[in-house]
């Protein structure tokens, strides 16, 4: 899953760079408003790419990771109705 998210991130960021560079390299020669519109679209892509890259999937079990504080972990396990492994 990590490789898929990383690939999607790099594709989106590559598209962003392509839009930005092409807008001011040659699109501006034909239409400045089109170049500005391309830059606006390119401006929206990086935050979306970051959200895609950092999205947690259903198989990512980050909420089950122990915090390192035994008292806190015991308290959360009790709330979740889990039995401790060492019992």
mmCIF file of C-alpha atoms in Angstrom:
data_model
loop_
_atom_site.group_PDB
_atom_site.id
_atom_site.type_symbol
_atom_site.label_atom_id
_atom_site.label_comp_id
_atom_site.label_asym_id
_atom_site.label_seq_id
_atom_site.Cartn_x
_atom_site.Cartn_y
_atom_site.Cartn_z
ATOM 1 C CA UNK A 1 0.000 0.000 0.000
ATOM 2 C CA UNK A 2 2.843 2.365 0.772
ATOM 3 C CA UNK A 3 4.288 1.966 -2.732
ATOM 4 C CA UNK A 4 0.913 2.706 -4.327
ATOM 5 C CA UNK A 5 0.459 5.892 -2.296
ATOM 6 C CA UNK A 6 4.037 6.967 -3.034
ATOM 7 C CA UNK A 7 3.534 6.369 -6.757
ATOM 8 C CA UNK A 8 0.304 8.382 -6.743
ATOM 9 C CA UNK A 9 2.070 11.214 -4.900
ATOM 10 C CA UNK A 10 4.922 11.375 -7.401
ATOM 11 C CA UNK A 11 2.552 11.225 -10.366
ATOM 12 C CA UNK A 12 0.501 14.093 -8.977
ATOM 13 C CA UNK A 13 3.586 16.169 -8.196
ATOM 14 C CA UNK A 14 5.004 15.408 -11.650
ATOM 15 C CA UNK A 15 1.740 16.625 -13.162
ATOM 16 C CA UNK A 16 1.976 19.757 -11.045
ATOM 17 C CA UNK A 17 5.494 20.491 -12.274
ATOM 18 C CA UNK A 18 4.480 19.769 -15.857
ATOM 19 C CA UNK A 19 1.544 22.197 -15.629
ATOM 20 C CA UNK A 20 3.624 24.941 -14.060
ATOM 21 C CA UNK A 21 6.606 24.655 -16.392
ATOM 22 C CA UNK A 22 4.541 24.281 -19.557
ATOM 23 C CA UNK A 23 2.279 27.180 -18.553
ATOM 24 C CA UNK A 24 5.138 29.644 -18.446
ATOM 25 C CA UNK A 25 7.328 28.026 -21.118
ATOM 26 C CA UNK A 26 5.004 27.989 -24.096
ATOM 27 C CA UNK A 27 1.306 28.307 -23.166
ATOM 28 C CA UNK A 28 1.816 31.965 -22.196
ATOM 29 C CA UNK A 29 2.847 32.665 -25.773
ATOM 30 C CA UNK A 30 -0.689 31.849 -26.939
ATOM 31 C CA UNK A 31 -2.809 32.759 -23.922
ATOM 32 C CA UNK A 32 -1.778 34.342 -20.637
ATOM 33 C CA UNK A 33 -5.169 33.625 -18.984
ATOM 34 C CA UNK A 34 -4.779 29.931 -19.867
ATOM 35 C CA UNK A 35 -1.282 29.944 -18.346
ATOM 36 C CA UNK A 36 -2.616 31.548 -15.171
ATOM 37 C CA UNK A 37 -5.431 28.985 -15.018
ATOM 38 C CA UNK A 38 -2.891 26.179 -15.390
ATOM 39 C CA UNK A 39 -0.891 27.639 -12.493
ATOM 40 C CA UNK A 40 -4.013 27.826 -10.335
ATOM 41 C CA UNK A 41 -4.686 24.153 -11.018
ATOM 42 C CA UNK A 42 -1.023 23.373 -10.289
ATOM 43 C CA UNK A 43 -1.332 25.281 -7.005
ATOM 44 C CA UNK A 44 -4.144 22.981 -5.809
ATOM 45 C CA UNK A 45 -2.356 19.714 -6.606
ATOM 46 C CA UNK A 46 0.371 19.655 -3.843
ATOM 47 C CA UNK A 47 -2.020 19.710 -0.857
ATOM 48 C CA UNK A 48 -4.172 17.026 -2.485
ATOM 49 C CA UNK A 49 -1.042 14.958 -3.216
ATOM 50 C CA UNK A 50 0.015 15.244 0.438
ATOM 51 C CA UNK A 51 -3.421 14.071 1.572
ATOM 52 C CA UNK A 52 -3.277 11.107 -0.812
ATOM 53 C CA UNK A 53 0.235 10.164 0.320
ATOM 54 C CA UNK A 54 -0.595 10.356 4.034
ATOM 55 C CA UNK A 55 -4.010 8.710 3.883
ATOM 56 C CA UNK A 56 -4.402 5.694 6.115
ATOM 57 C CA UNK A 57 -5.949 2.624 4.583
ATOM 58 C CA UNK A 58 -8.232 0.160 6.341
ATOM 59 C CA UNK A 59 -5.316 -2.278 6.692
ATOM 60 C CA UNK A 60 -3.144 0.314 8.487
ATOM 61 C CA UNK A 61 -3.527 -0.462 12.178
ATOM 62 C CA UNK A 62 -1.957 2.706 13.591
ATOM 63 C CA UNK A 63 -4.505 3.001 16.417
ATOM 64 C CA UNK A 64 -3.430 -0.327 17.922
ATOM 65 C CA UNK A 65 0.203 0.682 18.384
ATOM 66 C CA UNK A 66 1.210 0.821 22.032
ATOM 67 C CA UNK A 67 2.160 4.283 23.253
ATOM 68 C CA UNK A 68 5.052 3.058 25.404
ATOM 69 C CA UNK A 69 3.398 4.093 28.668
ATOM 70 C CA UNK A 70 2.245 0.858 30.346
ATOM 71 C CA UNK A 71 -0.345 2.593 32.516
ATOM 72 C CA UNK A 72 -1.875 4.397 29.524
ATOM 73 C CA UNK A 73 -1.824 1.246 27.371
ATOM 74 C CA UNK A 74 -3.522 -0.719 30.155
ATOM 75 C CA UNK A 75 -6.176 1.973 30.495
ATOM 76 C CA UNK A 76 -6.891 2.057 26.745
ATOM 77 C CA UNK A 77 -6.987 -1.749 26.561
ATOM 78 C CA UNK A 78 -9.532 -1.769 29.370
ATOM 79 C CA UNK A 79 -11.664 0.797 27.524
ATOM 80 C CA UNK A 80 -11.450 -1.177 24.287
ATOM 81 C CA UNK A 81 -12.351 -4.426 26.084
ATOM 82 C CA UNK A 82 -9.075 -6.100 25.168
ATOM 83 C CA UNK A 83 -7.189 -8.555 27.295
ATOM 84 C CA UNK A 84 -3.527 -7.927 27.922
ATOM 85 C CA UNK A 85 -1.179 -10.347 26.152
ATOM 86 C CA UNK A 86 0.916 -10.933 29.269
ATOM 87 C CA UNK A 87 -2.076 -12.106 31.340
#
